[in-house]
Coordinates of C-alpha atoms in Angstrom, one line a residue:
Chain A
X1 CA 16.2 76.3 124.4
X2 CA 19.7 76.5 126.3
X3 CA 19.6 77.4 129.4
X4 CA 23.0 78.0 131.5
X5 CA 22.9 78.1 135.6
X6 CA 26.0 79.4 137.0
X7 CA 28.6 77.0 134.6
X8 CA 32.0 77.6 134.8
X9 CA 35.1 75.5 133.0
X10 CA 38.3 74.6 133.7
X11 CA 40.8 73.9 131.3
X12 CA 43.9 71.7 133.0
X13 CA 47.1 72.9 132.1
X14 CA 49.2 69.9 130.8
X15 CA 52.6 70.9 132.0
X16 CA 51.8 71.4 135.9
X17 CA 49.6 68.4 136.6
X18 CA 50.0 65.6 134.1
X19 CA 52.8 64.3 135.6
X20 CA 52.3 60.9 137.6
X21 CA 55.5 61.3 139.9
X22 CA 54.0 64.6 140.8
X23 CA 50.7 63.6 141.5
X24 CA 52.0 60.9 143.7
X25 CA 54.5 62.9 145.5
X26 CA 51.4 66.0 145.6
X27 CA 49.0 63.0 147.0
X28 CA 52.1 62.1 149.8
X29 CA 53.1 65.2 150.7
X30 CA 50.6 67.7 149.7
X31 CA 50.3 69.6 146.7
X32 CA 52.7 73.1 146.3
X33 CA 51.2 73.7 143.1
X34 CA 48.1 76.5 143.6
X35 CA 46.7 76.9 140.2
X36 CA 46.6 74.3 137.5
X37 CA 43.7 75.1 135.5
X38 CA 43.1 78.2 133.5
X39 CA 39.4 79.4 133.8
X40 CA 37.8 79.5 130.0
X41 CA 34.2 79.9 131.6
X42 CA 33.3 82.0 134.8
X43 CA 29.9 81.5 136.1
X44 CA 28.1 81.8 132.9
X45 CA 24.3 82.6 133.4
X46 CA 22.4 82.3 130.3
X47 CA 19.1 81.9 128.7
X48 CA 18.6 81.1 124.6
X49 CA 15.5 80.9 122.8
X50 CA 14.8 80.8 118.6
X51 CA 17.2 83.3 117.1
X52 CA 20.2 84.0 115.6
X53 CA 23.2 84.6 118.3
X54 CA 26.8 86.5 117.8
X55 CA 29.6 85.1 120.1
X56 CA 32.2 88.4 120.0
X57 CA 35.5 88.2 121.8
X58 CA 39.3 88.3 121.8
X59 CA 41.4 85.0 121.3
X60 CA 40.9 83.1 124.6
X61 CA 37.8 85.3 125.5
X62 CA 35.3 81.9 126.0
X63 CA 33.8 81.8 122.8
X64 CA 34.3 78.2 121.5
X65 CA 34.8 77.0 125.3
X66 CA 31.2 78.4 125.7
X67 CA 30.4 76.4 122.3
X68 CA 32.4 73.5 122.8
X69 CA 30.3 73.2 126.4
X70 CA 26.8 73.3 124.4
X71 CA 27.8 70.9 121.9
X72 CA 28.4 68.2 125.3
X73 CA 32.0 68.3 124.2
X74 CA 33.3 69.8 127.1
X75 CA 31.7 69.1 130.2
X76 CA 30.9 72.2 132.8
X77 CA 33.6 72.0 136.1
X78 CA 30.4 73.6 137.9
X79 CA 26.7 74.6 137.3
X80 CA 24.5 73.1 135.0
X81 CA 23.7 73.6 131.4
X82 CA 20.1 72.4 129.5
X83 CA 19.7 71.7 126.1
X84 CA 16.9 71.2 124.3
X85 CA 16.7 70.0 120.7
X86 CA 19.6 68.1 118.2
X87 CA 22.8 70.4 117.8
X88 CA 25.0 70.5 114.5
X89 CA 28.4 71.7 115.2
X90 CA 30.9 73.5 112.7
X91 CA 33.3 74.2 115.5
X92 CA 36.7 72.2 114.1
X93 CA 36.6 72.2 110.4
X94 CA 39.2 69.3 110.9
X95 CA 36.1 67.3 112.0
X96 CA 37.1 63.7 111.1
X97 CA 39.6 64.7 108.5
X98 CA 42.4 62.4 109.6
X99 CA 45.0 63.0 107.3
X100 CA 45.6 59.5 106.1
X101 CA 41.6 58.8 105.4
X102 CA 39.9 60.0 101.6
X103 CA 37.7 62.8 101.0
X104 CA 35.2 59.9 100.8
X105 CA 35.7 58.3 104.2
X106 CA 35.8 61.8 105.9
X107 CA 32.0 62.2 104.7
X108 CA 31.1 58.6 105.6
X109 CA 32.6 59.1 109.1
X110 CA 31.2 62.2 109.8
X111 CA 27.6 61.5 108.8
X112 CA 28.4 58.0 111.1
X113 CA 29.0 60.0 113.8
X114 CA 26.1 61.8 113.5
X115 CA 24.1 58.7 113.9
X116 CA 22.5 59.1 110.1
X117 CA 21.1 55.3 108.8
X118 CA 22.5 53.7 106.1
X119 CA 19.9 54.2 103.4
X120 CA 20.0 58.4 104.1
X121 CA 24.1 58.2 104.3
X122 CA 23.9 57.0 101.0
X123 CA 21.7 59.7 100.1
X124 CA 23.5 62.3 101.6
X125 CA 27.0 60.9 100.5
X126 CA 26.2 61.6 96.5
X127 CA 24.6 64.7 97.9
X128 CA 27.7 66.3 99.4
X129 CA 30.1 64.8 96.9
X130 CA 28.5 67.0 93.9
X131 CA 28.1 69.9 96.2
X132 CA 32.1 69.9 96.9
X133 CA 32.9 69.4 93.8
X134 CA 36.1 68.1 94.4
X135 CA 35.6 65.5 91.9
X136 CA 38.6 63.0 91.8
X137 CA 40.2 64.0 94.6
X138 CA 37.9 62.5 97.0
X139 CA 39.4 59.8 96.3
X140 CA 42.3 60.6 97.4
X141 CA 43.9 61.0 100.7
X142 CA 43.3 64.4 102.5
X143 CA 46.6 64.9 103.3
X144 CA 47.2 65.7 99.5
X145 CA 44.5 68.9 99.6
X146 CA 44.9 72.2 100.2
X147 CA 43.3 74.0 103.3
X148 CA 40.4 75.3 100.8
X149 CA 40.1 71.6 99.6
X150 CA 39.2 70.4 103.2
X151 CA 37.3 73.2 104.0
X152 CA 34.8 72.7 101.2
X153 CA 34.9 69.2 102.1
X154 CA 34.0 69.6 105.4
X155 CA 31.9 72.7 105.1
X156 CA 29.7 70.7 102.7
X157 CA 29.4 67.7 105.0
X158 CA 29.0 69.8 107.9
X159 CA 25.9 71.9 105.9
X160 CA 24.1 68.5 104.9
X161 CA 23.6 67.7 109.1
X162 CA 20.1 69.0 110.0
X163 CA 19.5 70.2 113.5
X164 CA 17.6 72.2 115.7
X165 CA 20.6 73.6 117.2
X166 CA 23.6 75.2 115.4
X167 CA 27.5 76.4 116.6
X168 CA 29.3 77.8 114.4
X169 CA 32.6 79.5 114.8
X170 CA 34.7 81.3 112.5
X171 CA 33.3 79.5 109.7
X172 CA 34.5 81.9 106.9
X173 CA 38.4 81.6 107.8
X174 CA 40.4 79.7 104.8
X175 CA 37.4 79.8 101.9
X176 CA 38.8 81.8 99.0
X177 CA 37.1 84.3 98.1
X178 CA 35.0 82.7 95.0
X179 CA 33.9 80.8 97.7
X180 CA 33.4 83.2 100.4
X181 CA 29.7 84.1 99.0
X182 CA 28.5 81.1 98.1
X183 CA 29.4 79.7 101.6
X184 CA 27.7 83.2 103.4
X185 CA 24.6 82.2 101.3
X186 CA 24.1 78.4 102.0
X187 CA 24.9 79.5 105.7
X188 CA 22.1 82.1 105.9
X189 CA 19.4 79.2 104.7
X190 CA 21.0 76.8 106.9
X191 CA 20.1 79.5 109.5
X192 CA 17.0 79.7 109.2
X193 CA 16.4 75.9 109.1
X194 CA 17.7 76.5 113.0
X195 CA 15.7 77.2 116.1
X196 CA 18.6 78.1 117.6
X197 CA 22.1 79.7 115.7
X198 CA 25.5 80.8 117.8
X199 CA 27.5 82.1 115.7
X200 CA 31.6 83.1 117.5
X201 CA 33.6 85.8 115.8
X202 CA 36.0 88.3 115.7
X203 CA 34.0 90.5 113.3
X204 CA 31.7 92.3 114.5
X205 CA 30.4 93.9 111.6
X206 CA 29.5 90.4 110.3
X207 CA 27.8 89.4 112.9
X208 CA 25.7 92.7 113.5
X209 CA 24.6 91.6 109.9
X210 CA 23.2 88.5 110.7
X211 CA 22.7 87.9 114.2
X212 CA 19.5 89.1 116.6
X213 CA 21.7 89.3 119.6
X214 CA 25.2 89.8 120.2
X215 CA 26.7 88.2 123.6
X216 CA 30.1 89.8 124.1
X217 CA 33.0 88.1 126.2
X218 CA 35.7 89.2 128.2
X219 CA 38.5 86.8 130.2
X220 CA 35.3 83.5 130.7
X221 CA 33.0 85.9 131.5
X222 CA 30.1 87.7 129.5
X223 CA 30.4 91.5 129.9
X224 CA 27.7 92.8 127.6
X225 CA 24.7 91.8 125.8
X226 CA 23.3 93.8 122.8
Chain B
X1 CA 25.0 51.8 136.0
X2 CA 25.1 54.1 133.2
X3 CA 29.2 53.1 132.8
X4 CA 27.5 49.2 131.7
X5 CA 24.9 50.8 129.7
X6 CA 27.2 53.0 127.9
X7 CA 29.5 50.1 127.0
X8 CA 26.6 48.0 126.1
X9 CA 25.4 51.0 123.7
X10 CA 28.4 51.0 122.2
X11 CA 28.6 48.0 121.3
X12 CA 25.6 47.4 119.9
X13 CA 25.8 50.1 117.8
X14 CA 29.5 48.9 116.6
X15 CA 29.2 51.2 113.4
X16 CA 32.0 54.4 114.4
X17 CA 34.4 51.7 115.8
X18 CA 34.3 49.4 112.9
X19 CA 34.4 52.0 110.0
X20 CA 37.4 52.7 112.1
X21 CA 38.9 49.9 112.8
X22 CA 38.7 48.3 109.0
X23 CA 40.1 51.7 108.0
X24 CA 42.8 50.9 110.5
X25 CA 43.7 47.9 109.2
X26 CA 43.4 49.0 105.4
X27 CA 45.7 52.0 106.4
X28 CA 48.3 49.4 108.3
X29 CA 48.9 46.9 105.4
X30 CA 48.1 49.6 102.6
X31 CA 49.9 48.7 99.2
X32 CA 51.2 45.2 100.8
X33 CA 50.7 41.9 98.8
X34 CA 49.5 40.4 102.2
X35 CA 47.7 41.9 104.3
X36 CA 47.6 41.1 107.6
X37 CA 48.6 38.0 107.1
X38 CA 51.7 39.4 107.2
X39 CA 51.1 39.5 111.1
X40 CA 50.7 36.1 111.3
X41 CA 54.1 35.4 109.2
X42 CA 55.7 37.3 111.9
X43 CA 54.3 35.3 114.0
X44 CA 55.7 31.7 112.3
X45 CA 58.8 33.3 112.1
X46 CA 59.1 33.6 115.6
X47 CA 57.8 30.7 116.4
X48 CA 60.4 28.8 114.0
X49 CA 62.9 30.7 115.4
X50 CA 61.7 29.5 119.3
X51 CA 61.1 26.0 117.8
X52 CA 64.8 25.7 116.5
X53 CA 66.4 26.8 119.4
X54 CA 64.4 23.8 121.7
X55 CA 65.2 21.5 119.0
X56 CA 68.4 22.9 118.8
X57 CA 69.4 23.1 122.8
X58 CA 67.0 20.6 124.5
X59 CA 66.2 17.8 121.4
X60 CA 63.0 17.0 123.0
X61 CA 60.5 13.6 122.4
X62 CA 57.4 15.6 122.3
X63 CA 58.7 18.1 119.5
X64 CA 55.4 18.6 117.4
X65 CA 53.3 19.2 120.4
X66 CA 55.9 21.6 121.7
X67 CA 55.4 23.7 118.4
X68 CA 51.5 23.7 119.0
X69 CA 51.4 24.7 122.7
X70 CA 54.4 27.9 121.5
X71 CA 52.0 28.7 118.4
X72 CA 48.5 28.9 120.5
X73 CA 50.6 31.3 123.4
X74 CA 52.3 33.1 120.8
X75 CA 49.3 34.1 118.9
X76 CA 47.3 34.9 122.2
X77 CA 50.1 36.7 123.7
X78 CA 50.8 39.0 120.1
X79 CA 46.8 39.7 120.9
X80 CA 47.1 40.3 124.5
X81 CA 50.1 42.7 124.3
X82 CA 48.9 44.7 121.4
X83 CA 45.5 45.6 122.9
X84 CA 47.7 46.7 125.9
X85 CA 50.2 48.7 124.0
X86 CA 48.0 50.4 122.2
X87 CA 45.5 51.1 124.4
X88 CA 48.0 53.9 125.7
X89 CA 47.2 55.8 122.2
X90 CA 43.9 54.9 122.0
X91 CA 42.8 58.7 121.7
X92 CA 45.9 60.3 120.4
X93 CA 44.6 60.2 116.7
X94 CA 41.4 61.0 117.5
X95 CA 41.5 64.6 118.8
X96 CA 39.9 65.6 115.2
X97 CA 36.7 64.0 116.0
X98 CA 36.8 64.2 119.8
X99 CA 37.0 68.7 119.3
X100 CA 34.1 68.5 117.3
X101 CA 31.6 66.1 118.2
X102 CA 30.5 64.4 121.5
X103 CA 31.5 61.0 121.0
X104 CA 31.6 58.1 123.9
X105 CA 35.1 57.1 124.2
X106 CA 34.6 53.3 124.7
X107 CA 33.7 52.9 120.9
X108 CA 37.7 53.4 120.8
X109 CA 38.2 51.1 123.4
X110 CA 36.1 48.6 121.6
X111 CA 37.9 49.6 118.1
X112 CA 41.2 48.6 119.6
X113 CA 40.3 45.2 120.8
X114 CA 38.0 44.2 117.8
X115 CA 41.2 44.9 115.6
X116 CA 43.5 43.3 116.8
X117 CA 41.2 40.4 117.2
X118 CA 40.8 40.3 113.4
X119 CA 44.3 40.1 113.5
X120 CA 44.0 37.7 115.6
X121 CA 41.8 34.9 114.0
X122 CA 43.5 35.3 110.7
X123 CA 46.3 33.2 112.8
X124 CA 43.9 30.5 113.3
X125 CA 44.2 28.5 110.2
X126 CA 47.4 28.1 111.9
X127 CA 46.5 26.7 114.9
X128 CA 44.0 24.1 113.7
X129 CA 46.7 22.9 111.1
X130 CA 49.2 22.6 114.2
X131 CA 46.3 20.7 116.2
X132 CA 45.9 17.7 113.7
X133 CA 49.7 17.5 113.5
X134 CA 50.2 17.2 117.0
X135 CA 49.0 14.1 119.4
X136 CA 45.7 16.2 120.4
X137 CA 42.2 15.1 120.1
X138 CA 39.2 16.6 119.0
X139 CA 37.1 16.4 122.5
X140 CA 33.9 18.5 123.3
X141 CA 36.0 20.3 126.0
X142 CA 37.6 22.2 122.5
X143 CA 34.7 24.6 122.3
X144 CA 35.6 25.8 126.8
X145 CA 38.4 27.4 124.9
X146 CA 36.2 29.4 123.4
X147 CA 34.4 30.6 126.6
X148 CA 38.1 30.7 127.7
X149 CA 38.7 33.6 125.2
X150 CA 35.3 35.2 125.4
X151 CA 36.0 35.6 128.9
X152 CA 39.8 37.3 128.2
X153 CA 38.1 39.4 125.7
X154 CA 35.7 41.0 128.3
X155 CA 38.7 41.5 130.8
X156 CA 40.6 43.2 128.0
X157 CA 38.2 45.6 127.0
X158 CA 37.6 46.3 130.9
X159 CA 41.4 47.0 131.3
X160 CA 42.1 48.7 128.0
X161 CA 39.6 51.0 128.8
X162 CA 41.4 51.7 132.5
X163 CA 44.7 52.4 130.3
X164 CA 42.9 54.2 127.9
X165 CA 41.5 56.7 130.2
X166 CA 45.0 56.8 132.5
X167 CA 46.9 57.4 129.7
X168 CA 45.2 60.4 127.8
X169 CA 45.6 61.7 131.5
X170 CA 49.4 61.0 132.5
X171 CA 52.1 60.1 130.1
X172 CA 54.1 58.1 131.9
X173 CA 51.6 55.4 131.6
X174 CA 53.1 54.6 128.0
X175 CA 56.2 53.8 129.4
X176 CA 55.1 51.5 132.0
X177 CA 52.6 49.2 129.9
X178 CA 55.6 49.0 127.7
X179 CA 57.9 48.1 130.1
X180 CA 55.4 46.1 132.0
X181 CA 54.1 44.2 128.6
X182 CA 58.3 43.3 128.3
X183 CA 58.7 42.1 132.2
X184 CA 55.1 40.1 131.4
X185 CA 56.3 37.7 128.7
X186 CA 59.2 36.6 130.6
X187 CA 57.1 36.1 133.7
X188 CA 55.0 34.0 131.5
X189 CA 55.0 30.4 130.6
X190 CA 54.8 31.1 126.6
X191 CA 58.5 30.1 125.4
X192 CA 58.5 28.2 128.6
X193 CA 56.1 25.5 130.9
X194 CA 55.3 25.5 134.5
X195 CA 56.9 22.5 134.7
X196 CA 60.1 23.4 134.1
X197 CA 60.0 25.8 136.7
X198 CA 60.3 25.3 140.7
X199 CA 57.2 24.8 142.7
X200 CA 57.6 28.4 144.4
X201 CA 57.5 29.9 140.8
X202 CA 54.8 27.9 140.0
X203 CA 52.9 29.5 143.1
X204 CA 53.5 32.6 142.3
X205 CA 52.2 32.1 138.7
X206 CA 48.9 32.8 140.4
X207 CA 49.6 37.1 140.5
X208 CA 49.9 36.9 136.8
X209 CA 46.6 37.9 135.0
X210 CA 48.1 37.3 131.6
X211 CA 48.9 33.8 132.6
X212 CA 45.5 33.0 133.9
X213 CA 44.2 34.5 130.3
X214 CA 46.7 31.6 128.5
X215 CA 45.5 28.9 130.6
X216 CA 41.9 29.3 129.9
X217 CA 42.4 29.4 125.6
X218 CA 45.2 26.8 125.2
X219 CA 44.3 24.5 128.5
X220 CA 41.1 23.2 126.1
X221 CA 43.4 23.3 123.2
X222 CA 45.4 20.7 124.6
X223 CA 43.1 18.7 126.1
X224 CA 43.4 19.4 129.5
X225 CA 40.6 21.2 131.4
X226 CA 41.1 20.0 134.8
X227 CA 41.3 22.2 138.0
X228 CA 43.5 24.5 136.8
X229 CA 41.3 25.7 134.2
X230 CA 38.6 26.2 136.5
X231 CA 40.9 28.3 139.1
X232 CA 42.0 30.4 136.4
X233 CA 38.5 30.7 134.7
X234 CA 37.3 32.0 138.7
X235 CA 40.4 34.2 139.1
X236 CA 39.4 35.9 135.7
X237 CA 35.9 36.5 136.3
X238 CA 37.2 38.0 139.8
X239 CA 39.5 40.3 138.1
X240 CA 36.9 41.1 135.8
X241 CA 34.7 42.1 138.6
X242 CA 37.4 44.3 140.1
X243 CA 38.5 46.2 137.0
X244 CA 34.7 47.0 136.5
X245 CA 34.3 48.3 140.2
X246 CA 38.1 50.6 139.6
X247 CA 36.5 51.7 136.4
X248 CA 33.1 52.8 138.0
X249 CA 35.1 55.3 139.6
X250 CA 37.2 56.5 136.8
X251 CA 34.2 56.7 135.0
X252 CA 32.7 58.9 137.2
X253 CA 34.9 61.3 138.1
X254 CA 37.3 61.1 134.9
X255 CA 35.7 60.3 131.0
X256 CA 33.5 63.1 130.7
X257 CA 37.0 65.4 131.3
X258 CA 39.5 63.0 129.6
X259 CA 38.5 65.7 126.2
X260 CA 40.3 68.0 128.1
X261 CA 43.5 66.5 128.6
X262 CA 43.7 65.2 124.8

């Protein structure tokens, strides 16, 4: 279960307060500046239980702030926020791909930082290797792959993460289109391995398809559940 | 205490910050014949180039045990500095991970200093060969140099962290270690001793953290734990206690939101 109580988040704007001589003269003489934070999330009050759930919004809407804030990545400026169970994110698809590392230590490092044991890593490593079917190149450093390269190799890393919880957002953006069904497939199963699935979007038509409820957002704030 | 028990998590379960760290290293000295050895060649060369000039300019008696004492305070000071430096872009590589995942910050706080420690000890074949060339003894008092060091690690990791989280915040702090690091060697006695210096200097030695941190590895080194290693091994544990208490604070009120400022 997720339960939100009045959260709200701030996002600092870099260029107004990140400046030490500012801060210091603002802390002397008293700060001219009235506004430096932009408001991603606006009082959110919300309650999840088991189902499938459609984030829809415009860019900047609160989507992946609201996900990003469930996933313990962001923490709420007010209000409080409960979750209940292991969460599997698919929020960044650059997830531990540092440019310089190989389509084998992206894997490794991702299923570290899930906190996986060594004996299952290993498991999982061969696991995910086949299933990208990059062969060769995961050898390789990422910065020689395409954008469909690193997505399969992080989609496929990313899939292989069991959780209760699961946030996705716009998942389906640089698979070709080969790919594109395969990916909507293992994504539905991996659905309903989840007690709880948030899915964010800018199409609503997909998301009518697959999601029980659709939670719409407007400027931080919800403005319509369906 | 959840900022100790954090830190303590983290480091016993060193696995995200070591994966990191060797890959760090690999990455650094990728497709070179040595490694980073070639640190500690940098290191000689200085230290040859220091050693010349003395020989060169003040033709000392005690020649050999000058070269020991420059190689111990140039090694630590390479170690010191580097932590410092670099904990100013502790997180800017790391944004990937840190968008994606919730991960505690201090494992890249302890990646930087367990990095440049290996670095470190690969310049200690060095220093022992330098030991038995010089007029030093092996003493039990050796092995205080090893508290000595334990005891700079935990202040390091305590003030990397403060820099860590500062500087994902403001980005002036970049500048000022670096300049700071620069103004630090000087004020230091590495290329030079305290007793080439006038007593007021001397006295004011006692500001300097980084000396403190030289006195308590190379004091044991060269056989001389008297006082003066004991005020600086109190002065370090003080400062130790006072970077903990500043980053209680920063801890509270700033980690959780440094993602934000990445």
């Amino acid at each position: 279960m997720i339960i939100f109580e009045n959260v709200s988040l701030n996002y600092p704007i870099s260029t107004k307060n990140l400046s030490l001589r500012k801060n210091i003269i603002n802390g002397i003489f008293g700060s001219n500046i009235k506004k430096n934070y932009i408001e991603s999330l606006k009082k959110i009050n919300l309650k999840l239980e088991k189902g499938v759930y459609g984030l829809y919004g415009a860019n900047g809407s609160g989507k992946t702030s609201l996900l990003k804030v469930i996933a313990g990545i962001y923490p709420p400026s007010s209000g409080q926020i409960k979750v209940n169970g292991s969460i599997g994110s698919m929020i960044d698809f650059r997830f531990g791909l540092s440019k310089d590392f190989t389509g084998n230590e992206c894997i490794e490092l991702r299923l570290i930082a899930e906190g996986i044991n060594k004996d299952k890593r290993k498991e999982l490593i061969n696991k995910i290797k086949i299933e990208t079917e990059l062969g060769e190149y995961l050898n390789l450093p990422i910065k020689t792959y395409s954008s469909g390269m690193k997505f399969r190799l992080a989609f496929f890393t990313s899939l292989n993460v069991q959780s209760d919880i699961l946030l996705l957002d716009e998942w389906i953006g640089t698979a070709d289109q080969n790919l594109r069904d395969k990916v909507d497939k293992l994504i539905l199963e991996r659905i309903a391995q989840s007690k709880i699935t948030l899915i964010a979007s800018h199409n609503l038509d997909r998301l009518k398809k697959i999601c029980n409820n659709i939670i719409y957002f407007e400027k931080g704030e919800i403005s319509k559940i369906t | 205490m959840n900022y100790l028990r954090e830190f303590l998590k983290c480091i016993n379960k060193p696995e995200i910050w070591i994966f990191y760290s060797h890959k760090r290293i690999a990455l650094k000295y990728r497709d070179t014949i040595l490694g980073p050895f070639w640190n500690v060649i940098n290191s000689i060369f200085l230290i040859s180039v220091l050693s010349l000039s003395y020989f060169l300019f003040l033709n000392p008696d005690d020649f050999k045990n000058f070269i020991y004492r420059l190689s111990i305070s140039i090694f630590l000071w390479l170690f010191i500095s580097t932590i410092l430096r670099e904990s100013t872009s502790t997180l800017k590589n790391k944004l990937e991970i840190l968008s994606e995942k919730k991960i505690d910050i201090k494992n890249f706080v302890c990646e930087n200093i367990y990095t440049n420690f290996i670095i470190f000890i690969h310049s200690l074949p060095i220093v022992i060969i330098l030991f038995f060339i010089s007029d030093f003894k092996l003493q039990f008092n050796l092995i205080l140099s090893f508290v000595g060091l334990f005891l700079v690690i935990i202040n390091l990791l305590l003030i990397s962290y403060f820099i860590t989280i500062l500087s994902a915040m403001y980005k002036d702090i970049e500048k000022i270690v670096e300049n700071l690091v620069y103004a630090i060697f000087f004020a230091t006695p590495i290329i030079w001793s305290e007793n080439m210096v006038s007593e007021k200097i001397q006295n004011l030695l006692i500001f300097n953290p980084i000396y403190h941190f030289i006195v308590l590895f190379r004091d044991p080194l060269m056989n001389n734990v008297d006082g003066k290693f004991y005020e600086s091994f109190s002065i370090c544990l003080l400062l130790a206690l006072i970077v903990f208490i500043i980053n209680l604070k920063l801890f509270k009120y700033l980690e959780k939101r440094i993602v934000l400022y990445l």
